[in-house]
Amino acid sequence: MKSILQLSILLLFISGCTKSPVYQSQSRLYSSIISNGLERNYLLVLPDSYDNNHNFPLVIALHGAGGKASQMEKHYNLTQKANAENYVIVYPEGTQSDGVLGLRYWNAGGCCKDAADNKTDDVKFIQELIEKIISRYHINRKRIYITGMSNGAMMAYRLACELPGKIAAIAPVAGTMYTEGNCPATTPVPILHIHSEKDTRVPYNGGTGVGGIYFPPVEEGIAKWIKINDCKESSRTETQFSNYKTIEWSGCQKPVKIYLTEDGGHSWPGGNPHSRFADPPATSVNANELIWSFFKQHELD
């Protein structure tokens, strides 16, 4: 199982598997912290507008299985968007597997190897990283957001469940909620989920995907947030557009909304095509535009 999964993920990220750079400048820092005895890496980028007179919003961007900070930055254009919107952005990296490829994973609960098997405490790592960034930079504690791709999207859901009162909103892309047991959150969190109905690697309706792994349906996880956010379950509405639809619920303390595209696949809508083995990005919506528009509407009470 492990060899099949690693080969599949290698094909997804074959163009982004070179050794991570180590560098530091006034606006870019590739560094590490020690969390639970492990050295954990991250790439942090400040916007051109950064100064010491204002507190800036922070976006935490979580790569997919097999990815890394530089790969996510290169393929999804997140740094350019963060800079344009005057946000600080950080790209943490998952732990590397013991396999020959040394692929990186997040422990999102039941997924993904090897982080899940080793019970890596990625929640603690992200919590400690947030506190370190806040201690060094001018960050608005009420405006800390998380987005992620695939395994990173799954990790975004777990962080929303386990860091109540710290995350202002999340925007998972092409993932699903994979936490083991019940989500312990009682604090509502705004949720924006983006997915393609053509995604066969993490199927929207659930089923066997990449590496022969079973993934729960997206709306099974969303149902937990409908309850946490105190939405009216019967208020589900769909709105069809030319090449995508939106699904949302009304009467919520915090909104829950899905963009489901008819094009693309297991990819970042509006991102850069990066491998002949990877699915083409959807063009019907632009994930970065949707995500920032959503984040700007929400901050912690």
PDB file of C-alpha atoms in Angstrom:
ATOM      1  CA  MET A   1       0.000   0.000   0.000  1.00  0.00           C
ATOM      2  CA  LYS A   2       2.741   2.447   0.958  1.00  0.00           C
ATOM      3  CA  SER A   3       4.691   1.934  -2.287  1.00  0.00           C
ATOM      4  CA  ILE A   4       1.571   2.460  -4.402  1.00  0.00           C
ATOM      5  CA  LEU A   5       0.668   5.626  -2.505  1.00  0.00           C
ATOM      6  CA  GLN A   6       4.165   7.063  -2.724  1.00  0.00           C
ATOM      7  CA  LEU A   7       4.407   6.350  -6.470  1.00  0.00           C
ATOM      8  CA  SER A   8       1.040   8.010  -7.073  1.00  0.00           C
ATOM      9  CA  ILE A   9       2.015  11.081  -5.104  1.00  0.00           C
ATOM     10  CA  LEU A  10       5.407  11.249  -6.798  1.00  0.00           C
ATOM     11  CA  LEU A  11       3.631  11.489 -10.137  1.00  0.00           C
ATOM     12  CA  LEU A  12       1.511  14.316  -8.763  1.00  0.00           C
ATOM     13  CA  PHE A  13       4.478  16.327  -7.559  1.00  0.00           C
ATOM     14  CA  ILE A  14       7.390  15.119  -9.673  1.00  0.00           C
ATOM     15  CA  SER A  15       8.225  18.652 -10.750  1.00  0.00           C
ATOM     16  CA  GLY A  16       8.519  19.880  -7.163  1.00  0.00           C
ATOM     17  CA  CYS A  17      10.638  17.321  -5.330  1.00  0.00           C
ATOM     18  CA  THR A  18      14.061  18.993  -5.290  1.00  0.00           C
ATOM     19  CA  LYS A  19      15.714  19.798  -1.976  1.00  0.00           C
ATOM     20  CA  SER A  20      14.179  22.792  -0.197  1.00  0.00           C
ATOM     21  CA  PRO A  21      16.298  25.969  -0.185  1.00  0.00           C
ATOM     22  CA  VAL A  22      17.613  27.529   2.993  1.00  0.00           C
ATOM     23  CA  TYR A  23      17.622  31.313   2.839  1.00  0.00           C
ATOM     24  CA  GLN A  24      16.716  34.465   4.683  1.00  0.00           C
ATOM     25  CA  SER A  25      16.057  37.995   3.514  1.00  0.00           C
ATOM     26  CA  GLN A  26      14.145  40.982   4.789  1.00  0.00           C
ATOM     27  CA  SER A  27      10.858  39.699   3.368  1.00  0.00           C
ATOM     28  CA  ARG A  28      11.419  35.933   2.930  1.00  0.00           C
ATOM     29  CA  LEU A  29      12.495  33.421   5.519  1.00  0.00           C
ATOM     30  CA  TYR A  30      12.950  29.667   5.149  1.00  0.00           C
ATOM     31  CA  SER A  31      13.564  28.406   8.646  1.00  0.00           C
ATOM     32  CA  SER A  32      12.565  25.815  11.235  1.00  0.00           C
ATOM     33  CA  ILE A  33      11.359  25.328  14.772  1.00  0.00           C
ATOM     34  CA  ILE A  34      11.648  22.352  17.094  1.00  0.00           C
ATOM     35  CA  SER A  35       8.255  20.847  17.882  1.00  0.00           C
ATOM     36  CA  ASN A  36       7.883  17.641  19.881  1.00  0.00           C
ATOM     37  CA  GLY A  37      11.584  17.011  19.358  1.00  0.00           C
ATOM     38  CA  LEU A  38      11.325  17.274  15.568  1.00  0.00           C
ATOM     39  CA  GLU A  39      12.804  19.961  13.349  1.00  0.00           C
ATOM     40  CA  ARG A  40       9.870  21.431  11.417  1.00  0.00           C
ATOM     41  CA  ASN A  41      10.418  23.668   8.405  1.00  0.00           C
ATOM     42  CA  TYR A  42       8.411  26.583   7.048  1.00  0.00           C
ATOM     43  CA  LEU A  43       8.632  29.361   4.469  1.00  0.00           C
ATOM     44  CA  LEU A  44       7.362  32.774   5.573  1.00  0.00           C
ATOM     45  CA  VAL A  45       6.830  35.694   3.193  1.00  0.00           C
ATOM     46  CA  LEU A  46       6.019  39.272   4.204  1.00  0.00           C
ATOM     47  CA  PRO A  47       4.089  41.580   1.870  1.00  0.00           C
ATOM     48  CA  ASP A  48       5.872  44.565   0.335  1.00  0.00           C
ATOM     49  CA  SER A  49       3.678  46.789   2.492  1.00  0.00           C
ATOM     50  CA  TYR A  50       4.839  45.209   5.771  1.00  0.00           C
ATOM     51  CA  ASP A  51       5.865  47.672   8.484  1.00  0.00           C
ATOM     52  CA  ASN A  52       5.931  47.875  12.265  1.00  0.00           C
ATOM     53  CA  ASN A  53       3.007  50.262  12.515  1.00  0.00           C
ATOM     54  CA  HIS A  54       0.196  47.868  11.562  1.00  0.00           C
ATOM     55  CA  ASN A  55      -0.956  44.352  12.430  1.00  0.00           C
ATOM     56  CA  PHE A  56      -1.254  42.164   9.345  1.00  0.00           C
ATOM     57  CA  PRO A  57      -3.534  39.191   8.613  1.00  0.00           C
ATOM     58  CA  LEU A  58      -1.822  35.800   8.376  1.00  0.00           C
ATOM     59  CA  VAL A  59      -2.611  32.977   5.952  1.00  0.00           C
ATOM     60  CA  ILE A  60      -1.293  29.486   6.704  1.00  0.00           C
ATOM     61  CA  ALA A  61      -0.991  27.513   3.433  1.00  0.00           C
ATOM     62  CA  LEU A  62      -0.685  23.731   3.758  1.00  0.00           C
ATOM     63  CA  HIS A  63       0.735  21.717   0.858  1.00  0.00           C
ATOM     64  CA  GLY A  64      -0.656  18.413  -0.337  1.00  0.00           C
ATOM     65  CA  ALA A  65       0.856  14.982   0.282  1.00  0.00           C
ATOM     66  CA  GLY A  66       4.230  14.794  -1.412  1.00  0.00           C
ATOM     67  CA  GLY A  67       4.431  18.576  -1.730  1.00  0.00           C
ATOM     68  CA  LYS A  68       6.434  21.206   0.090  1.00  0.00           C
ATOM     69  CA  ALA A  69       6.543  24.941   0.691  1.00  0.00           C
ATOM     70  CA  SER A  70       8.338  25.974  -2.497  1.00  0.00           C
ATOM     71  CA  GLN A  71       6.154  23.699  -4.635  1.00  0.00           C
ATOM     72  CA  MET A  72       2.947  25.159  -3.211  1.00  0.00           C
ATOM     73  CA  GLU A  73       4.197  28.708  -3.631  1.00  0.00           C
ATOM     74  CA  LYS A  74       5.281  28.076  -7.222  1.00  0.00           C
ATOM     75  CA  HIS A  75       2.181  26.273  -8.456  1.00  0.00           C
ATOM     76  CA  TYR A  76      -0.678  28.120  -6.747  1.00  0.00           C
ATOM     77  CA  ASN A  77       0.399  31.803  -6.949  1.00  0.00           C
ATOM     78  CA  LEU A  78      -0.482  32.343  -3.309  1.00  0.00           C
ATOM     79  CA  THR A  79       2.432  34.625  -2.497  1.00  0.00           C
ATOM     80  CA  GLN A  80       1.484  37.038  -5.284  1.00  0.00           C
ATOM     81  CA  LYS A  81      -2.087  37.166  -4.001  1.00  0.00           C
ATOM     82  CA  ALA A  82      -1.026  37.590  -0.376  1.00  0.00           C
ATOM     83  CA  ASN A  83       1.292  40.425  -1.365  1.00  0.00           C
ATOM     84  CA  ALA A  84      -1.443  42.162  -3.369  1.00  0.00           C
ATOM     85  CA  GLU A  85      -3.846  41.899  -0.426  1.00  0.00           C
ATOM     86  CA  ASN A  86      -1.254  42.904   2.216  1.00  0.00           C
ATOM     87  CA  TYR A  87      -1.238  39.572   4.047  1.00  0.00           C
ATOM     88  CA  VAL A  88       1.631  37.691   5.638  1.00  0.00           C
ATOM     89  CA  ILE A  89       1.723  34.117   4.346  1.00  0.00           C
ATOM     90  CA  VAL A  90       3.468  31.069   5.768  1.00  0.00           C
ATOM     91  CA  TYR A  91       3.953  27.675   4.136  1.00  0.00           C
ATOM     92  CA  PRO A  92       4.648  25.054   6.816  1.00  0.00           C
ATOM     93  CA  GLU A  93       5.969  21.665   5.712  1.00  0.00           C
ATOM     94  CA  GLY A  94       4.753  18.240   6.764  1.00  0.00           C
ATOM     95  CA  THR A  95       7.093  15.561   8.064  1.00  0.00           C
ATOM     96  CA  GLN A  96       9.060  13.446   5.611  1.00  0.00           C
ATOM     97  CA  SER A  97       8.298   9.754   5.302  1.00  0.00           C
ATOM     98  CA  ASP A  98      10.821   6.982   5.907  1.00  0.00           C
ATOM     99  CA  GLY A  99      10.554   5.905   2.268  1.00  0.00           C
ATOM    100  CA  VAL A 100      13.271   6.400  -0.326  1.00  0.00           C
ATOM    101  CA  LEU A 101      11.394   9.380  -1.775  1.00  0.00           C
ATOM    102  CA  GLY A 102      11.124  11.155   1.568  1.00  0.00           C
ATOM    103  CA  LEU A 103       7.679  12.518   0.739  1.00  0.00           C
ATOM    104  CA  ARG A 104       6.013  14.939   3.141  1.00  0.00           C
ATOM    105  CA  TYR A 105       2.627  14.329   4.781  1.00  0.00           C
ATOM    106  CA  TRP A 106       0.260  15.892   7.304  1.00  0.00           C
ATOM    107  CA  ASN A 107      -1.398  13.914  10.083  1.00  0.00           C
ATOM    108  CA  ALA A 108      -4.976  14.933   9.351  1.00  0.00           C
ATOM    109  CA  GLY A 109      -6.419  12.198  11.567  1.00  0.00           C
ATOM    110  CA  GLY A 110      -6.905   9.046   9.509  1.00  0.00           C
ATOM    111  CA  CYS A 111      -4.708  10.329   6.701  1.00  0.00           C
ATOM    112  CA  CYS A 112      -1.945  10.463   5.534  1.00  0.00           C
ATOM    113  CA  LYS A 113       1.091   8.224   5.688  1.00  0.00           C
ATOM    114  CA  ASP A 114       3.546   8.348   7.307  1.00  0.00           C
ATOM    115  CA  ALA A 115       2.490  11.241   9.513  1.00  0.00           C
ATOM    116  CA  ALA A 116      -0.748   9.536  10.553  1.00  0.00           C
ATOM    117  CA  ASP A 117       0.963   6.210  11.231  1.00  0.00           C
ATOM    118  CA  ASN A 118       3.561   7.942  13.407  1.00  0.00           C
ATOM    119  CA  LYS A 119       0.868  10.050  15.112  1.00  0.00           C
ATOM    120  CA  THR A 120       2.838  13.198  14.359  1.00  0.00           C
ATOM    121  CA  ASP A 121       1.441  16.101  16.374  1.00  0.00           C
ATOM    122  CA  ASP A 122       0.933  18.541  13.502  1.00  0.00           C
ATOM    123  CA  VAL A 123      -1.700  20.452  15.468  1.00  0.00           C
ATOM    124  CA  LYS A 124       0.899  21.320  18.084  1.00  0.00           C
ATOM    125  CA  PHE A 125       3.415  22.245  15.380  1.00  0.00           C
ATOM    126  CA  ILE A 126       1.026  24.702  13.729  1.00  0.00           C
ATOM    127  CA  GLN A 127      -0.022  26.131  17.091  1.00  0.00           C
ATOM    128  CA  GLU A 128       3.619  26.688  18.058  1.00  0.00           C
ATOM    129  CA  LEU A 129       4.399  28.139  14.645  1.00  0.00           C
ATOM    130  CA  ILE A 130       1.537  30.628  14.964  1.00  0.00           C
ATOM    131  CA  GLU A 131       2.845  31.770  18.342  1.00  0.00           C
ATOM    132  CA  LYS A 132       6.394  32.124  17.031  1.00  0.00           C
ATOM    133  CA  ILE A 133       5.244  34.225  14.075  1.00  0.00           C
ATOM    134  CA  ILE A 134       3.121  36.414  16.340  1.00  0.00           C
ATOM    135  CA  SER A 135       6.103  36.925  18.673  1.00  0.00           C
ATOM    136  CA  ARG A 136       8.347  38.080  15.810  1.00  0.00           C
ATOM    137  CA  TYR A 137       6.003  39.915  13.467  1.00  0.00           C
ATOM    138  CA  HIS A 138       3.053  42.277  13.675  1.00  0.00           C
ATOM    139  CA  ILE A 139       0.125  39.892  13.205  1.00  0.00           C
ATOM    140  CA  ASN A 140      -3.565  40.469  13.843  1.00  0.00           C
ATOM    141  CA  ARG A 141      -4.561  37.589  16.130  1.00  0.00           C
ATOM    142  CA  LYS A 142      -8.180  37.977  15.045  1.00  0.00           C
ATOM    143  CA  ARG A 143      -7.295  37.411  11.400  1.00  0.00           C
ATOM    144  CA  ILE A 144      -5.439  34.110  11.120  1.00  0.00           C
ATOM    145  CA  TYR A 145      -6.654  31.906   8.262  1.00  0.00           C
ATOM    146  CA  ILE A 146      -5.868  28.458   6.881  1.00  0.00           C
ATOM    147  CA  THR A 147      -6.046  27.070   3.372  1.00  0.00           C
ATOM    148  CA  GLY A 148      -4.678  23.796   2.065  1.00  0.00           C
ATOM    149  CA  MET A 149      -4.570  21.444  -0.890  1.00  0.00           C
ATOM    150  CA  SER A 150      -5.603  17.763  -0.669  1.00  0.00           C
ATOM    151  CA  ASN A 151      -3.878  16.355   2.453  1.00  0.00           C
ATOM    152  CA  GLY A 152      -3.304  19.992   3.433  1.00  0.00           C
ATOM    153  CA  ALA A 153      -7.043  20.625   3.102  1.00  0.00           C
ATOM    154  CA  MET A 154      -7.685  17.685   5.422  1.00  0.00           C
ATOM    155  CA  MET A 155      -5.220  19.189   7.877  1.00  0.00           C
ATOM    156  CA  ALA A 156      -7.043  22.540   7.646  1.00  0.00           C
ATOM    157  CA  TYR A 157     -10.222  20.813   8.818  1.00  0.00           C
ATOM    158  CA  ARG A 158      -8.391  19.185  11.713  1.00  0.00           C
ATOM    159  CA  LEU A 159      -6.908  22.508  12.808  1.00  0.00           C
ATOM    160  CA  ALA A 160     -10.347  24.121  12.730  1.00  0.00           C
ATOM    161  CA  CYS A 161     -11.557  21.291  14.969  1.00  0.00           C
ATOM    162  CA  GLU A 162      -8.681  21.413  17.440  1.00  0.00           C
ATOM    163  CA  LEU A 163      -7.640  25.073  17.621  1.00  0.00           C
ATOM    164  CA  PRO A 164     -10.920  26.686  18.632  1.00  0.00           C
ATOM    165  CA  GLY A 165     -10.867  30.431  18.940  1.00  0.00           C
ATOM    166  CA  LYS A 166      -7.557  30.786  17.058  1.00  0.00           C
ATOM    167  CA  ILE A 167      -8.611  30.373  13.420  1.00  0.00           C
ATOM    168  CA  ALA A 168     -10.827  33.022  11.813  1.00  0.00           C
ATOM    169  CA  ALA A 169     -11.777  30.928   8.739  1.00  0.00           C
ATOM    170  CA  ILE A 170     -10.577  27.996   6.623  1.00  0.00           C
ATOM    171  CA  ALA A 171     -10.664  27.319   2.880  1.00  0.00           C
ATOM    172  CA  PRO A 172      -9.863  23.676   2.036  1.00  0.00           C
ATOM    173  CA  VAL A 173      -9.249  22.773  -1.629  1.00  0.00           C
ATOM    174  CA  ALA A 174      -9.599  19.254  -3.085  1.00  0.00           C
ATOM    175  CA  GLY A 175      -9.601  17.521   0.284  1.00  0.00           C
ATOM    176  CA  THR A 176     -12.088  16.112   2.752  1.00  0.00           C
ATOM    177  CA  MET A 177     -12.487  15.965   6.513  1.00  0.00           C
ATOM    178  CA  TYR A 178     -10.579  12.935   7.764  1.00  0.00           C
ATOM    179  CA  THR A 179     -10.435  13.430  11.525  1.00  0.00           C
ATOM    180  CA  GLU A 180     -10.771  10.295  13.614  1.00  0.00           C
ATOM    181  CA  GLY A 181     -13.835  10.377  15.839  1.00  0.00           C
ATOM    182  CA  ASN A 182     -15.889  13.483  16.451  1.00  0.00           C
ATOM    183  CA  CYS A 183     -14.640  16.979  15.772  1.00  0.00           C
ATOM    184  CA  PRO A 184     -14.203  18.451  19.283  1.00  0.00           C
ATOM    185  CA  ALA A 185     -14.851  22.032  18.159  1.00  0.00           C
ATOM    186  CA  THR A 186     -17.719  23.919  19.734  1.00  0.00           C
ATOM    187  CA  THR A 187     -16.705  27.297  18.332  1.00  0.00           C
ATOM    188  CA  PRO A 188     -18.206  28.016  14.874  1.00  0.00           C
ATOM    189  CA  VAL A 189     -15.678  28.520  12.071  1.00  0.00           C
ATOM    190  CA  PRO A 190     -16.446  29.946   8.596  1.00  0.00           C
ATOM    191  CA  ILE A 191     -15.878  27.213   5.992  1.00  0.00           C
ATOM    192  CA  LEU A 192     -15.236  27.692   2.263  1.00  0.00           C
ATOM    193  CA  HIS A 193     -14.687  24.398   0.449  1.00  0.00           C
ATOM    194  CA  ILE A 194     -13.514  24.191  -3.201  1.00  0.00           C
ATOM    195  CA  HIS A 195     -13.575  20.932  -5.155  1.00  0.00           C
ATOM    196  CA  SER A 196     -14.018  19.457  -8.628  1.00  0.00           C
ATOM    197  CA  GLU A 197     -16.651  16.847  -9.401  1.00  0.00           C
ATOM    198  CA  LYS A 198     -14.008  15.321 -11.742  1.00  0.00           C
ATOM    199  CA  ASP A 199     -11.588  14.720  -8.878  1.00  0.00           C
ATOM    200  CA  THR A 200     -10.867  10.974  -8.773  1.00  0.00           C
ATOM    201  CA  ARG A 201      -7.934  11.193  -6.346  1.00  0.00           C
ATOM    202  CA  VAL A 202     -10.045  12.537  -3.479  1.00  0.00           C
ATOM    203  CA  PRO A 203     -13.596  12.004  -4.811  1.00  0.00           C
ATOM    204  CA  TYR A 204     -16.136  14.620  -3.760  1.00  0.00           C
ATOM    205  CA  ASN A 205     -18.783  11.945  -3.087  1.00  0.00           C
ATOM    206  CA  GLY A 206     -16.308   9.702  -1.300  1.00  0.00           C
ATOM    207  CA  GLY A 207     -14.730   6.441  -2.368  1.00  0.00           C
ATOM    208  CA  THR A 208     -11.398   4.929  -3.243  1.00  0.00           C
ATOM    209  CA  GLY A 209      -8.911   7.482  -4.484  1.00  0.00           C
ATOM    210  CA  VAL A 210      -5.157   7.954  -4.736  1.00  0.00           C
ATOM    211  CA  GLY A 211      -3.104   5.070  -3.379  1.00  0.00           C
ATOM    212  CA  GLY A 212      -6.206   2.881  -2.989  1.00  0.00           C
ATOM    213  CA  ILE A 213      -7.244   4.888   0.098  1.00  0.00           C
ATOM    214  CA  TYR A 214     -10.920   5.365   0.960  1.00  0.00           C
ATOM    215  CA  PHE A 215     -11.862   9.008   1.435  1.00  0.00           C
ATOM    216  CA  PRO A 216     -15.095  10.037   3.194  1.00  0.00           C
ATOM    217  CA  PRO A 217     -17.574  12.191   1.216  1.00  0.00           C
ATOM    218  CA  VAL A 218     -16.910  15.906   1.479  1.00  0.00           C
ATOM    219  CA  GLU A 219     -20.451  16.632   2.632  1.00  0.00           C
ATOM    220  CA  GLU A 220     -20.112  14.074   5.437  1.00  0.00           C
ATOM    221  CA  GLY A 221     -17.503  16.337   7.006  1.00  0.00           C
ATOM    222  CA  ILE A 222     -19.457  19.448   6.069  1.00  0.00           C
ATOM    223  CA  ALA A 223     -22.444  18.011   7.976  1.00  0.00           C
ATOM    224  CA  LYS A 224     -20.398  18.225  11.187  1.00  0.00           C
ATOM    225  CA  TRP A 225     -19.719  21.895  10.563  1.00  0.00           C
ATOM    226  CA  ILE A 226     -23.374  22.551   9.805  1.00  0.00           C
ATOM    227  CA  LYS A 227     -24.085  21.424  13.367  1.00  0.00           C
ATOM    228  CA  ILE A 228     -21.124  23.264  14.907  1.00  0.00           C
ATOM    229  CA  ASN A 229     -22.020  26.466  13.034  1.00  0.00           C
ATOM    230  CA  ASP A 230     -25.686  26.018  14.000  1.00  0.00           C
ATOM    231  CA  CYS A 231     -26.966  26.063  10.417  1.00  0.00           C
ATOM    232  CA  LYS A 232     -30.445  24.959   9.464  1.00  0.00           C
ATOM    233  CA  GLU A 233     -29.851  21.534   7.903  1.00  0.00           C
ATOM    234  CA  SER A 234     -32.945  21.877   5.748  1.00  0.00           C
ATOM    235  CA  SER A 235     -31.668  25.175   4.303  1.00  0.00           C
ATOM    236  CA  ARG A 236     -29.250  23.614   1.799  1.00  0.00           C
ATOM    237  CA  THR A 237     -29.440  25.483  -1.494  1.00  0.00           C
ATOM    238  CA  GLU A 238     -27.661  24.918  -4.806  1.00  0.00           C
ATOM    239  CA  THR A 239     -27.065  27.605  -7.403  1.00  0.00           C
ATOM    240  CA  GLN A 240     -25.941  26.487 -10.859  1.00  0.00           C
ATOM    241  CA  PHE A 241     -23.581  28.620 -12.934  1.00  0.00           C
ATOM    242  CA  SER A 242     -22.107  27.972 -16.368  1.00  0.00           C
ATOM    243  CA  ASN A 243     -19.376  25.557 -15.297  1.00  0.00           C
ATOM    244  CA  TYR A 244     -19.703  25.256 -11.530  1.00  0.00           C
ATOM    245  CA  LYS A 245     -22.257  25.396  -8.746  1.00  0.00           C
ATOM    246  CA  THR A 246     -22.354  26.678  -5.206  1.00  0.00           C
ATOM    247  CA  ILE A 247     -23.855  24.854  -2.239  1.00  0.00           C
ATOM    248  CA  GLU A 248     -24.575  26.724   0.969  1.00  0.00           C
ATOM    249  CA  TRP A 249     -26.659  26.700   4.101  1.00  0.00           C
ATOM    250  CA  SER A 250     -28.536  29.580   5.699  1.00  0.00           C
ATOM    251  CA  GLY A 251     -29.243  30.579   9.282  1.00  0.00           C
ATOM    252  CA  CYS A 252     -25.673  29.788  10.362  1.00  0.00           C
ATOM    253  CA  GLN A 253     -23.689  31.500  13.092  1.00  0.00           C
ATOM    254  CA  LYS A 254     -20.766  31.266  10.638  1.00  0.00           C
ATOM    255  CA  PRO A 255     -21.169  30.489   6.912  1.00  0.00           C
ATOM    256  CA  VAL A 256     -20.558  27.150   5.211  1.00  0.00           C
ATOM    257  CA  LYS A 257     -20.173  27.291   1.431  1.00  0.00           C
ATOM    258  CA  ILE A 258     -18.959  24.923  -1.298  1.00  0.00           C
ATOM    259  CA  TYR A 259     -17.788  25.673  -4.829  1.00  0.00           C
ATOM    260  CA  LEU A 260     -18.047  22.516  -6.947  1.00  0.00           C
ATOM    261  CA  THR A 261     -16.547  22.843 -10.432  1.00  0.00           C
ATOM    262  CA  GLU A 262     -17.385  20.801 -13.510  1.00  0.00           C
ATOM    263  CA  ASP A 263     -13.868  21.175 -14.920  1.00  0.00           C
ATOM    264  CA  GLY A 264     -10.392  20.555 -13.562  1.00  0.00           C
ATOM    265  CA  GLY A 265      -9.729  17.627 -11.269  1.00  0.00           C
ATOM    266  CA  HIS A 266      -7.441  17.105  -8.281  1.00  0.00           C
ATOM    267  CA  SER A 267      -5.888  20.521  -8.735  1.00  0.00           C
ATOM    268  CA  TRP A 268      -5.883  24.145  -7.577  1.00  0.00           C
ATOM    269  CA  PRO A 269      -8.435  26.155  -9.604  1.00  0.00           C
ATOM    270  CA  GLY A 270      -6.676  28.989 -11.381  1.00  0.00           C
ATOM    271  CA  GLY A 271      -3.236  27.589 -10.511  1.00  0.00           C
ATOM    272  CA  ASN A 272      -0.377  26.685 -12.815  1.00  0.00           C
ATOM    273  CA  PRO A 273      -0.261  23.332 -14.649  1.00  0.00           C
ATOM    274  CA  HIS A 274       2.877  21.728 -13.252  1.00  0.00           C
ATOM    275  CA  SER A 275       3.158  18.144 -14.466  1.00  0.00           C
ATOM    276  CA  ARG A 276       1.875  16.025 -17.312  1.00  0.00           C
ATOM    277  CA  PHE A 277       0.822  13.526 -14.652  1.00  0.00           C
ATOM    278  CA  ALA A 278      -1.273  16.061 -12.714  1.00  0.00           C
ATOM    279  CA  ASP A 279      -4.898  16.997 -13.393  1.00  0.00           C
ATOM    280  CA  PRO A 280      -5.416  20.317 -15.189  1.00  0.00           C
ATOM    281  CA  PRO A 281      -6.495  23.186 -12.921  1.00  0.00           C
ATOM    282  CA  ALA A 282     -10.119  24.262 -13.200  1.00  0.00           C
ATOM    283  CA  THR A 283     -10.633  27.560 -15.022  1.00  0.00           C
ATOM    284  CA  SER A 284     -14.305  28.053 -14.121  1.00  0.00           C
ATOM    285  CA  VAL A 285     -13.316  29.651 -10.798  1.00  0.00           C
ATOM    286  CA  ASN A 286     -10.137  31.089  -9.356  1.00  0.00           C
ATOM    287  CA  ALA A 287      -9.423  29.630  -5.932  1.00  0.00           C
ATOM    288  CA  ASN A 288      -7.241  32.521  -4.763  1.00  0.00           C
ATOM    289  CA  GLU A 289      -9.858  35.137  -5.596  1.00  0.00           C
ATOM    290  CA  LEU A 290     -12.582  33.147  -3.817  1.00  0.00           C
ATOM    291  CA  ILE A 291     -10.407  32.441  -0.790  1.00  0.00           C
ATOM    292  CA  TRP A 292      -9.289  36.017  -0.201  1.00  0.00           C
ATOM    293  CA  SER A 293     -12.760  37.384  -0.766  1.00  0.00           C
ATOM    294  CA  PHE A 294     -14.004  34.933   1.884  1.00  0.00           C
ATOM    295  CA  PHE A 295     -11.192  35.585   4.361  1.00  0.00           C
ATOM    296  CA  LYS A 296     -11.666  39.360   4.188  1.00  0.00           C
ATOM    297  CA  GLN A 297     -15.242  38.961   5.420  1.00  0.00           C
ATOM    298  CA  HIS A 298     -14.305  37.187   8.649  1.00  0.00           C
ATOM    299  CA  GLU A 299     -12.349  37.764  11.824  1.00  0.00           C
ATOM    300  CA  LEU A 300     -12.565  36.338  15.316  1.00  0.00           C
ATOM    301  CA  ASP A 301     -15.070  37.932  17.666  1.00  0.00           C
TER     302      ASP A 301
END
